[in-house]
Amino acid sequence: MNLKQVIQNKTVDLTNKYQEKIHFSGRIQPHGVLFVLKEPELTILQVSNNTFELFDIPAKTLLNQNLSYFLDRDQINKIRKSLENNPELKTINPVKLSVKTKHKSLVLDGIIHRSEKFLILELEPAISEESISFLNFYHSVKEAASKMQDASNLNNLCQIIVEEIRTITGFDRVMVYKFDAQENGAVIAEDKIETLEPLLGLNYPSLDIPPQARELFKINLLRMVVDVNYQSVEIIPVNNQISNQPIDLTLSILRSVSPCHAKYLKNMGVTATMFISLLKNKKVWGLIACHHHSPKYVPYELRAACEFLGQIMSLELAYKENNEDYDYQLKLKSIKSQIIEEISTSENFIDALVECQNKLLNLVSAEGAIIVSGDNFQSVGKTPPLITVEKLISWVEKNFNQHFNQEVFYTDSLPKVYQEFEKYKDIASGLLALSISSAQRIYILWFRPEVIKTVNWAGDPTPITEVEPNGNIKLSPRKSFELWKGIVKLTSQPWKQCEVDVALELRNAIIKIVLKQADELAKLNSALQKSEAGEREKATQLEQTLKKLKLTQTQLIQSEKM
């Protein structure tokens, strides 16, 4: 959806939601304590304002003190030794720490990372005094990993991961949530307790997860909310004493969530959550979403196991997803080879493309295509009127430059992004545009017709707004998640990645063939020029010989006269 949404005759500016700096919230969840430290002294520059509840020491008292103010020598040595052995912090966590106060003894997990030039130490409850051994960790994930690798297809893989994560963690519900090209999400696998209504098959609009949150999912692969009804704890002072800026909490497990997200979870009836990122080609493919209906804390060791399985899942889903269309991909490559063969034996590749009409359409499962060469347009199959193509080409060229690479542009909702084509929705709701040569304006445009479909949404996806006391209109979390059926129009079947890929392969092949033909022509031209030069040289030599003969003849005549 666009940053401006027109709702109930009012324009709602969503920019503020999209620009909310959730990683600079300056607040944490209350189940742990956060310290911002200066190295190497381990001086406390900032601290969460809840140390009294845990250590019986006011937070302000700890500012500018060394960690040794409340940790004994053995604990400080543990931290320093861990830092010495793991300067990059890749294998440092967790550091098991013991803290004794007047009233209690605590066993804590120390979670360490760096933010900018500062060391962040987060303390949270530990399940044991000893770190889990590598062997125990291996056994805890081995069976689940084996099942995932043996999964026959993507659907089975997703079902296995939700069952395994729920077994490990005990959440009421675990789902795999997949994003589409428009960043809407769909529940494609689910494991839950019997008393809960299923969410499998429901869709969630892209606005439920703002862009900056999606970016954080790429960096911090696991997020957890222990109790959505918590009162967040401020970090004091707000600005770091050295940088004079709020501390960046991107990698913090304790970071407080956005108030809008907390309200969203409450509206869903969810009390605790955990999300694990699923990445493909460095993009967020989806999430493993865990829900619980009462407060739930997942200790570090279990979170590490879940995050590890999420990473295995990311590797496997790329492989499984690519194999889903394996037979179809083979078919497309065969069609591409046939087209290339015809082009390579033709004097003009554009004429060859027009001649293999059905193959050109079948290459990307389109119903129409237009081949553009300068001011010349040739159509194949069902296409919009050629008179409309000039403006479409200009619009596509802008999109090549602004949003995509210089070679391909595709959309399954052309009338929504280029409204002049709404009248041609039955023919051109989908567009795949391939640039062969932008300088010579050579393009191939493929079209797909509209496919009207029903989408099951988890509640009405229309953005809800609230009017603030100052009169500003802001986005509000959805209150209802009951099944809401929506009719989707002005869209075609989406273009598969393998279709986009084979179109690009055709482009590269055409360029190679044209370059080869140009090279051969250049060689012929060079040979012709050499031949002509040789003939000219022979003519010159003959002319010089004739001149010599004439001179000799003249000299002979003169000598006879004498």
Coordinates of C-alpha atoms in Angstrom, one line a residue:
M1 CA 0.0 0.0 0.0
N2 CA 1.1 3.6 -0.6
L3 CA 2.2 6.0 2.1
K4 CA -0.9 8.0 1.5
Q5 CA -4.2 6.0 2.1
V6 CA -7.5 7.6 1.4
I7 CA -10.0 6.4 4.0
Q8 CA -13.5 7.7 4.6
N9 CA -12.7 10.8 2.5
K10 CA -9.7 11.7 4.7
T11 CA -6.1 11.4 3.7
V12 CA -4.1 9.5 6.2
D13 CA -0.3 10.0 6.3
L14 CA 1.4 6.8 7.2
T15 CA 4.9 8.3 7.0
N16 CA 5.2 8.6 10.7
K17 CA 4.5 4.9 11.3
Y18 CA 7.0 4.0 8.6
Q19 CA 9.6 6.4 10.1
E20 CA 9.2 5.3 13.7
K21 CA 12.7 4.5 14.9
I22 CA 11.8 1.4 16.8
H23 CA 15.4 0.4 17.4
F24 CA 16.0 3.7 19.2
S25 CA 13.1 3.3 21.5
G26 CA 15.3 3.8 24.6
R27 CA 13.1 1.3 26.5
I28 CA 13.3 -2.5 27.2
Q29 CA 11.0 -5.3 28.4
P30 CA 11.1 -5.7 32.2
H31 CA 12.1 -9.4 32.4
G32 CA 15.8 -8.4 32.2
V33 CA 18.3 -5.6 32.7
L34 CA 20.4 -3.8 30.2
F35 CA 23.8 -2.1 30.6
V36 CA 25.7 0.1 28.1
L37 CA 29.4 -0.3 28.9
K38 CA 32.6 1.5 28.0
E39 CA 35.4 -0.8 27.1
P40 CA 37.9 -1.9 28.4
E41 CA 37.0 -0.5 31.9
L42 CA 33.4 -1.9 31.8
T43 CA 32.2 1.5 33.1
I44 CA 28.4 1.7 33.2
L45 CA 27.3 4.6 30.8
Q46 CA 23.6 3.8 30.6
V47 CA 21.4 1.3 32.4
S48 CA 17.8 0.2 32.4
N49 CA 15.8 1.7 35.3
N50 CA 14.8 -1.6 36.9
T51 CA 18.0 -2.7 38.7
F52 CA 16.5 -2.1 42.1
E53 CA 13.9 -4.8 41.5
L54 CA 16.6 -7.3 40.6
F55 CA 19.7 -6.3 42.6
D56 CA 18.3 -3.9 45.3
I57 CA 20.5 -1.1 43.8
P58 CA 18.9 2.0 42.3
A59 CA 19.8 2.5 38.6
K60 CA 21.2 6.0 39.2
T61 CA 23.6 4.7 41.7
L62 CA 25.2 2.4 39.1
L63 CA 25.8 5.2 36.5
N64 CA 29.6 5.8 35.9
Q65 CA 30.4 2.8 38.2
N66 CA 32.3 -0.2 37.2
L67 CA 30.4 -3.5 36.8
S68 CA 32.3 -4.7 39.9
Y69 CA 30.1 -2.4 41.9
F70 CA 27.5 -5.2 42.0
L71 CA 29.3 -8.2 40.4
D72 CA 32.0 -10.0 42.4
R73 CA 35.5 -10.7 41.1
D74 CA 34.8 -14.1 39.7
Q75 CA 31.9 -12.8 37.6
I76 CA 33.9 -9.9 36.3
N77 CA 36.7 -12.3 35.4
K78 CA 34.2 -14.5 33.5
I79 CA 33.1 -11.5 31.4
R80 CA 36.7 -10.4 30.7
K81 CA 37.9 -13.9 29.8
S82 CA 34.9 -14.3 27.5
L83 CA 35.7 -11.0 25.8
E84 CA 39.4 -12.0 25.4
N85 CA 38.6 -15.4 23.9
N86 CA 35.8 -14.0 21.6
P87 CA 36.8 -10.5 20.6
E88 CA 34.3 -10.6 17.7
L89 CA 31.6 -11.9 20.1
K90 CA 30.5 -14.7 17.6
T91 CA 30.5 -17.5 20.2
I92 CA 30.4 -15.6 23.5
N93 CA 26.8 -16.0 24.5
P94 CA 25.6 -16.8 27.0
V95 CA 27.9 -15.9 29.8
K96 CA 26.6 -17.6 33.0
L97 CA 26.7 -15.1 35.9
S98 CA 25.7 -15.4 39.6
V99 CA 24.6 -12.4 41.6
K100 CA 24.0 -12.4 45.3
T101 CA 21.9 -9.7 47.0
K102 CA 20.8 -9.3 50.6
H103 CA 17.6 -11.3 49.9
K104 CA 18.3 -13.7 47.1
S105 CA 20.8 -15.4 44.8
L106 CA 20.4 -15.1 41.1
V107 CA 21.6 -17.2 38.1
L108 CA 21.6 -15.1 35.0
D109 CA 22.4 -15.4 31.3
G110 CA 24.7 -12.6 30.2
I111 CA 23.9 -11.8 26.5
I112 CA 26.6 -9.6 25.0
H113 CA 26.8 -7.7 21.8
R114 CA 28.3 -4.4 20.5
S115 CA 26.3 -1.4 19.4
E116 CA 28.4 1.3 17.6
K117 CA 31.5 1.5 19.9
F118 CA 29.8 0.4 23.1
L119 CA 29.4 -3.0 24.8
I120 CA 25.8 -4.0 25.6
L121 CA 25.3 -6.5 28.4
E122 CA 21.8 -7.9 28.9
L123 CA 21.0 -10.0 31.9
E124 CA 18.0 -12.3 31.9
P125 CA 16.9 -15.4 33.9
A126 CA 18.9 -18.6 33.2
I127 CA 17.6 -22.1 33.4
S128 CA 20.8 -23.5 34.8
E129 CA 24.2 -22.4 36.1
E130 CA 26.1 -24.3 33.3
S131 CA 26.1 -23.5 29.6
I132 CA 24.6 -26.2 27.4
S133 CA 27.4 -28.3 25.9
F134 CA 27.8 -28.5 22.1
L135 CA 26.9 -32.2 22.3
N136 CA 23.7 -31.5 24.1
F137 CA 22.9 -28.7 21.7
Y138 CA 23.6 -31.0 18.7
H139 CA 21.3 -33.7 20.1
S140 CA 18.5 -31.2 20.8
V141 CA 18.4 -30.1 17.1
K142 CA 19.7 -33.2 15.2
E143 CA 16.3 -35.0 14.8
A144 CA 14.5 -31.9 13.8
A145 CA 17.2 -31.0 11.3
S146 CA 17.1 -34.5 9.8
K147 CA 13.3 -34.3 9.4
M148 CA 13.6 -31.0 7.6
Q149 CA 16.2 -32.2 5.2
D150 CA 14.1 -35.3 4.4
A151 CA 11.0 -33.3 3.7
S152 CA 9.7 -34.1 0.2
N153 CA 8.4 -30.6 -0.6
L154 CA 8.0 -27.1 0.7
N155 CA 4.6 -27.7 2.4
N156 CA 6.0 -30.7 4.3
L157 CA 9.0 -28.7 5.3
C158 CA 6.9 -25.9 6.7
Q159 CA 4.7 -28.3 8.6
I160 CA 7.7 -30.1 10.1
I161 CA 9.2 -26.8 11.4
V162 CA 6.1 -25.6 13.1
E163 CA 5.7 -29.0 14.9
E164 CA 9.3 -29.1 16.0
I165 CA 9.4 -25.5 17.2
R166 CA 6.2 -26.0 19.2
T167 CA 7.6 -29.2 20.7
I168 CA 10.8 -27.4 21.8
T169 CA 9.1 -24.3 23.2
G170 CA 5.6 -25.2 24.2
F171 CA 3.9 -22.3 22.5
D172 CA 0.1 -22.5 22.1
R173 CA 0.4 -21.9 18.4
V174 CA 3.3 -21.9 15.9
M175 CA 2.9 -20.8 12.2
V176 CA 4.9 -20.3 9.1
Y177 CA 4.0 -16.9 7.7
K178 CA 5.1 -16.3 4.0
F179 CA 5.3 -12.9 2.3
D180 CA 4.1 -12.3 -1.2
A181 CA 5.5 -9.8 -3.7
Q182 CA 3.3 -7.0 -2.2
E183 CA 4.6 -8.0 1.3
N184 CA 1.2 -9.3 2.4
G185 CA 1.6 -12.4 4.6
A186 CA -0.2 -15.8 4.5
V187 CA -0.2 -18.6 7.0
I188 CA 0.9 -21.7 5.1
A189 CA 1.6 -24.0 8.0
E190 CA 0.3 -24.3 11.6
D191 CA 0.6 -26.4 14.7
K192 CA -1.6 -25.5 17.7
I193 CA -3.5 -26.7 20.8
E194 CA -6.9 -28.1 20.0
T195 CA -8.9 -25.4 21.6
L196 CA -7.7 -22.6 19.3
E197 CA -9.4 -21.7 16.1
P198 CA -7.1 -22.4 13.0
L199 CA -5.5 -19.5 11.2
L200 CA -4.1 -21.7 8.4
G201 CA -4.9 -20.1 5.0
L202 CA -5.6 -16.6 6.3
N203 CA -3.9 -13.6 4.9
Y204 CA -2.5 -10.5 6.6
P205 CA -2.0 -7.1 5.0
S206 CA 1.5 -5.6 4.5
L207 CA 0.7 -2.7 6.9
D208 CA 0.7 -5.1 9.8
I209 CA 4.5 -5.1 9.6
P210 CA 6.0 -1.7 8.7
P211 CA 9.1 -1.6 6.5
Q212 CA 11.6 -0.7 9.3
A213 CA 10.5 -3.8 11.2
R214 CA 11.1 -6.0 8.1
E215 CA 14.6 -4.5 7.9
L216 CA 15.3 -5.5 11.5
F217 CA 14.1 -9.0 10.7
K218 CA 17.1 -9.3 8.4
I219 CA 19.5 -8.4 11.1
N220 CA 18.1 -9.8 14.3
L221 CA 16.8 -13.2 13.4
L222 CA 14.8 -13.8 16.6
R223 CA 12.5 -11.5 18.6
M224 CA 10.5 -12.3 21.7
V225 CA 7.8 -10.6 23.7
V226 CA 7.4 -12.3 27.1
D227 CA 4.2 -10.5 28.2
V228 CA 2.5 -8.0 26.0
N229 CA 0.9 -6.3 29.0
Y230 CA 4.3 -5.3 30.4
Q231 CA 5.2 -1.8 31.5
S232 CA 8.3 -0.8 29.5
V233 CA 11.5 0.2 31.4
E234 CA 13.4 3.3 30.3
I235 CA 17.1 3.4 29.8
I236 CA 18.8 6.2 31.7
P237 CA 20.1 8.6 30.7
V238 CA 18.2 8.8 27.4
N239 CA 21.3 9.9 25.5
N240 CA 24.6 8.1 25.9
Q241 CA 27.2 10.2 27.8
I242 CA 29.8 9.8 25.0
S243 CA 27.9 9.8 21.8
N244 CA 25.1 12.1 23.1
Q245 CA 22.6 9.9 21.2
P246 CA 20.2 7.2 22.2
I247 CA 21.7 3.7 22.1
D248 CA 20.9 1.6 19.0
L249 CA 19.0 -1.5 20.3
T250 CA 18.8 -3.3 17.0
L251 CA 20.4 -6.5 18.3
S252 CA 18.9 -6.3 21.8
I253 CA 16.7 -9.2 22.8
L254 CA 15.2 -7.0 25.5
R255 CA 14.3 -4.1 23.2
S256 CA 10.7 -2.9 23.9
V257 CA 8.3 -3.3 21.0
S258 CA 6.4 -0.5 19.3
P259 CA 3.2 0.5 21.2
C260 CA 1.3 0.0 18.0
H261 CA 2.6 -3.6 17.7
A262 CA 1.8 -4.3 21.4
K263 CA -1.8 -3.1 20.9
Y264 CA -2.0 -5.2 17.7
L265 CA -1.1 -8.3 19.7
K266 CA -3.6 -7.5 22.5
N267 CA -6.3 -7.1 19.8
M268 CA -5.4 -10.6 18.6
G269 CA -5.7 -12.0 22.1
V270 CA -2.0 -12.9 22.2
T271 CA 0.0 -12.4 25.4
A272 CA 3.5 -13.7 24.4
T273 CA 5.2 -14.1 21.0
M274 CA 8.4 -15.2 19.4
F275 CA 9.3 -14.6 15.8
I276 CA 12.1 -16.3 13.8
S277 CA 13.2 -14.8 10.5
L278 CA 13.3 -16.9 7.3
L279 CA 15.6 -15.5 4.7
K280 CA 16.0 -16.3 1.0
N281 CA 18.6 -14.4 -1.1
K282 CA 19.1 -12.0 1.8
K283 CA 15.5 -11.0 1.8
V284 CA 12.8 -11.8 4.4
W285 CA 10.9 -14.7 2.8
G286 CA 8.7 -15.2 5.8
L287 CA 8.6 -15.8 9.6
I288 CA 8.1 -18.6 12.0
A289 CA 5.5 -16.9 14.3
C290 CA 4.9 -18.3 17.8
H291 CA 1.9 -17.2 19.9
H292 CA 1.0 -17.9 23.5
H293 CA -2.1 -16.8 25.5
S294 CA -0.4 -16.3 28.8
P295 CA 3.1 -14.8 29.7
K296 CA 5.9 -17.0 28.4
Y297 CA 9.6 -16.7 28.8
V298 CA 11.9 -18.8 26.5
P299 CA 15.4 -19.1 27.9
Y300 CA 18.5 -18.4 25.8
E301 CA 19.4 -22.1 25.1
L302 CA 16.0 -22.9 23.7
R303 CA 16.0 -19.6 21.6
A304 CA 19.4 -20.5 20.2
A305 CA 18.1 -24.0 19.1
C306 CA 15.0 -22.4 17.5
E307 CA 17.2 -19.7 15.7
F308 CA 19.5 -22.5 14.4
L309 CA 16.5 -24.5 13.1
G310 CA 15.3 -21.3 11.4
Q311 CA 18.6 -20.9 9.6
I312 CA 18.4 -24.5 8.4
M313 CA 14.9 -23.8 7.3
S314 CA 16.1 -20.8 5.3
L315 CA 18.6 -23.0 3.5
E316 CA 16.1 -25.8 2.9
L317 CA 13.2 -23.6 1.7
A318 CA 15.4 -22.1 -1.1
Y319 CA 16.2 -25.6 -2.3
K320 CA 12.7 -27.0 -1.9
E321 CA 11.0 -24.0 -3.5
N322 CA 13.3 -24.1 -6.5
N323 CA 12.5 -27.8 -6.9
E324 CA 8.7 -27.2 -6.7
D325 CA 8.7 -26.1 -10.4
Y326 CA 11.5 -28.3 -11.6
D327 CA 9.6 -29.9 -14.4
Y328 CA 8.1 -26.6 -15.4
Q329 CA 11.6 -25.0 -15.5
L330 CA 12.8 -27.8 -17.8
K331 CA 9.9 -27.1 -20.1
L332 CA 10.7 -23.4 -20.2
K333 CA 14.4 -24.0 -20.9
S334 CA 13.4 -26.3 -23.8
I335 CA 11.2 -23.6 -25.3
K336 CA 14.0 -21.0 -24.9
S337 CA 16.4 -23.3 -26.7
Q338 CA 14.0 -23.7 -29.6
I339 CA 13.6 -19.9 -29.9
I340 CA 17.3 -19.3 -29.7
E341 CA 17.9 -21.9 -32.5
E342 CA 15.4 -20.0 -34.8
I343 CA 17.0 -16.7 -34.0
S344 CA 20.5 -17.9 -34.7
T345 CA 19.6 -19.0 -38.2
S346 CA 17.6 -15.8 -39.0
E347 CA 19.0 -12.6 -40.5
N348 CA 16.7 -10.5 -38.3
F349 CA 16.0 -11.7 -34.7
I350 CA 12.9 -9.6 -34.4
D351 CA 11.4 -11.3 -37.5
A352 CA 12.3 -14.7 -35.9
L353 CA 10.6 -13.8 -32.6
V354 CA 7.4 -12.9 -34.5
E355 CA 7.5 -16.1 -36.4
C356 CA 7.7 -18.3 -33.3
Q357 CA 4.6 -16.8 -31.8
N358 CA 3.3 -19.7 -29.7
K359 CA 6.8 -20.4 -28.3
L360 CA 7.3 -16.8 -27.4
L361 CA 4.0 -16.8 -25.4
N362 CA 4.6 -20.3 -23.8
L363 CA 8.1 -19.2 -22.7
V364 CA 6.5 -17.2 -19.8
S365 CA 2.9 -18.5 -19.9
A366 CA 1.5 -15.3 -21.4
E367 CA -1.5 -14.8 -23.6
G368 CA -0.1 -11.8 -25.6
A369 CA 3.2 -10.1 -26.5
I370 CA 4.4 -7.0 -28.2
I371 CA 7.8 -6.8 -29.8
V372 CA 9.0 -3.2 -29.9
S373 CA 11.9 -2.0 -32.2
G374 CA 12.2 1.7 -32.2
D375 CA 8.9 3.0 -33.6
N376 CA 7.9 -0.4 -35.0
F377 CA 5.5 -2.5 -32.9
Q378 CA 4.5 -6.1 -33.7
S379 CA 1.9 -8.0 -31.7
V380 CA 1.4 -11.7 -30.9
G381 CA -1.7 -13.2 -29.3
K382 CA -4.1 -11.0 -27.2
T383 CA -2.6 -7.5 -26.6
P384 CA -3.9 -4.0 -25.9
P385 CA -4.2 -1.7 -28.9
L386 CA -0.8 -0.8 -30.4
I387 CA -1.7 2.8 -30.2
T388 CA -1.5 2.6 -26.4
V389 CA 1.9 1.0 -26.3
E390 CA 4.0 4.2 -26.8
K391 CA 2.8 5.7 -23.5
L392 CA 3.2 2.3 -21.8
I393 CA 6.8 2.0 -23.0
S394 CA 7.6 5.5 -21.6
W395 CA 6.1 4.5 -18.3
V396 CA 8.0 1.2 -18.2
E397 CA 11.3 3.0 -19.0
K398 CA 10.8 5.2 -15.9
N399 CA 10.2 2.1 -13.8
F400 CA 13.3 0.4 -15.2
N401 CA 15.3 3.4 -14.0
Q402 CA 13.6 4.0 -10.7
H403 CA 12.5 0.7 -9.2
F404 CA 14.1 -2.3 -11.0
N405 CA 17.3 -3.1 -12.7
Q406 CA 17.8 -2.0 -16.3
E407 CA 16.8 -5.4 -17.8
V408 CA 13.4 -6.5 -16.6
F409 CA 10.2 -5.1 -15.0
Y410 CA 7.2 -7.1 -14.0
T411 CA 3.9 -6.7 -12.1
D412 CA 0.8 -8.8 -11.7
S413 CA -1.4 -5.7 -11.1
L414 CA -0.6 -3.4 -14.0
P415 CA -4.0 -1.5 -13.9
K416 CA -3.4 -0.6 -10.2
V417 CA 0.0 1.0 -10.9
Y418 CA -0.8 2.3 -14.4
Q419 CA -4.4 3.2 -14.3
E420 CA -4.7 4.0 -18.0
F421 CA -4.7 0.3 -18.6
E422 CA -7.7 -0.5 -16.3
K423 CA -9.9 -0.7 -19.5
Y424 CA -7.6 -3.4 -20.8
K425 CA -7.6 -5.5 -17.6
D426 CA -9.1 -8.5 -19.4
I427 CA -5.9 -8.6 -21.6
A428 CA -3.2 -6.8 -19.6
S429 CA -3.5 -7.1 -15.9
G430 CA -0.1 -8.7 -15.8
L431 CA 3.0 -7.3 -17.5
L432 CA 6.5 -8.6 -17.9
A433 CA 8.7 -6.2 -19.8
L434 CA 12.2 -7.2 -21.1
S435 CA 14.7 -4.6 -22.3
I436 CA 16.9 -5.9 -25.1
S437 CA 18.4 -2.5 -25.9
S438 CA 17.2 0.7 -24.2
A439 CA 19.4 2.8 -26.5
Q440 CA 17.7 1.4 -29.7
R441 CA 14.3 1.0 -27.8
I442 CA 14.1 -2.8 -28.3
Y443 CA 11.7 -4.4 -25.9
I444 CA 9.5 -7.5 -25.5
L445 CA 6.3 -7.0 -23.5
W446 CA 4.3 -10.0 -22.3
F447 CA 0.7 -9.7 -21.0
R448 CA -1.6 -11.8 -18.8
P449 CA -5.3 -11.4 -18.3
E450 CA -7.2 -10.5 -15.1
V451 CA -7.9 -13.4 -12.6
I452 CA -10.5 -12.5 -10.1
K453 CA -10.0 -14.4 -6.8
T454 CA -11.3 -14.6 -3.3
V455 CA -8.7 -14.0 -0.5
N456 CA -9.4 -14.9 3.1
W457 CA -8.1 -12.2 5.4
A458 CA -7.6 -12.3 9.1
G459 CA -10.0 -9.3 9.6
D460 CA -10.8 -6.4 7.3
P461 CA -7.4 -5.4 5.8
T462 CA -8.5 -1.7 5.3
P463 CA -6.3 0.5 7.5
I464 CA -8.0 1.8 10.6
T465 CA -7.4 5.4 11.8
E466 CA -7.6 7.4 15.0
V467 CA -7.9 11.1 15.5
E468 CA -5.3 12.4 18.0
P469 CA -6.1 15.3 20.4
N470 CA -4.1 17.7 18.1
G471 CA -6.2 16.7 15.1
N472 CA -3.7 14.5 13.4
I473 CA -4.9 11.3 11.9
K474 CA -2.8 8.2 12.7
L475 CA -2.9 4.5 11.9
S476 CA -4.4 2.2 14.5
P477 CA -4.0 -1.5 14.9
R478 CA -6.8 -3.7 13.6
K479 CA -9.3 -4.7 16.3
S480 CA -10.9 -7.7 14.6
F481 CA -9.2 -10.7 13.2
E482 CA -12.4 -12.6 12.2
L483 CA -12.5 -14.2 8.8
W484 CA -13.0 -11.4 6.2
K485 CA -13.4 -12.5 2.6
G486 CA -12.1 -10.0 0.0
I487 CA -12.5 -10.1 -3.8
V488 CA -9.2 -9.2 -5.5
K489 CA -9.5 -7.7 -9.0
L490 CA -7.2 -6.1 -11.5
T491 CA -4.6 -8.7 -10.9
S492 CA -3.2 -11.6 -13.0
Q493 CA -1.5 -14.8 -12.1
P494 CA 1.8 -13.7 -10.5
W495 CA 4.9 -14.1 -12.5
K496 CA 7.1 -16.9 -11.2
Q497 CA 10.8 -16.3 -10.6
C498 CA 11.7 -19.1 -13.1
E499 CA 9.6 -17.3 -15.8
V500 CA 11.5 -14.0 -15.1
D501 CA 14.8 -15.9 -15.1
V502 CA 14.1 -17.6 -18.5
A503 CA 13.1 -14.3 -20.0
L504 CA 16.5 -12.8 -18.9
E505 CA 18.3 -15.8 -20.3
L506 CA 16.6 -15.2 -23.6
R507 CA 17.7 -11.6 -23.5
N508 CA 21.3 -12.6 -22.9
A509 CA 21.2 -15.1 -25.7
I510 CA 19.7 -12.6 -28.2
I511 CA 22.5 -10.1 -27.3
K512 CA 25.2 -12.8 -27.8
I513 CA 23.7 -13.8 -31.2
V514 CA 23.4 -10.2 -32.4
L515 CA 27.0 -9.5 -31.3
K516 CA 28.3 -12.7 -33.0
Q517 CA 26.5 -11.7 -36.2
A518 CA 27.9 -8.2 -36.0
D519 CA 31.4 -9.7 -35.4
E520 CA 31.0 -12.0 -38.5
L521 CA 29.8 -9.1 -40.6
A522 CA 32.7 -6.9 -39.4
K523 CA 35.1 -9.7 -40.4
L524 CA 33.5 -10.0 -43.9
N525 CA 33.7 -6.3 -44.3
S526 CA 37.4 -6.3 -43.3
A527 CA 38.1 -9.1 -45.7
L528 CA 36.3 -7.2 -48.5
Q529 CA 38.3 -4.1 -47.7
K530 CA 41.5 -6.1 -47.8
S531 CA 40.4 -7.6 -51.1
E532 CA 39.7 -4.2 -52.6
A533 CA 43.0 -2.9 -51.3
G534 CA 44.8 -5.8 -52.9
E535 CA 43.1 -5.1 -56.2
R536 CA 44.0 -1.4 -56.0
E537 CA 47.6 -2.3 -55.3
K538 CA 47.7 -4.6 -58.3
A539 CA 46.2 -1.9 -60.5
T540 CA 48.9 0.6 -59.2
Q541 CA 51.6 -1.9 -60.0
L542 CA 50.2 -2.5 -63.4
E543 CA 50.0 1.2 -64.1
Q544 CA 53.6 1.6 -63.0
T545 CA 54.7 -1.3 -65.3
L546 CA 52.8 0.3 -68.2
K547 CA 54.5 3.6 -67.6
K548 CA 57.9 1.8 -67.5
L549 CA 57.0 0.0 -70.8
K550 CA 56.0 3.3 -72.4
L551 CA 59.2 5.0 -71.2
T552 CA 61.3 2.1 -72.6
Q553 CA 59.3 2.2 -75.9
T554 CA 60.0 5.9 -76.2
Q555 CA 63.7 5.5 -75.5
L556 CA 63.9 2.7 -78.1
I557 CA 62.3 4.8 -80.8
Q558 CA 64.6 7.7 -80.0
S559 CA 67.6 5.5 -80.2
E560 CA 66.6 4.1 -83.7
K561 CA 66.2 7.7 -85.0
M562 CA 69.7 8.4 -84.0

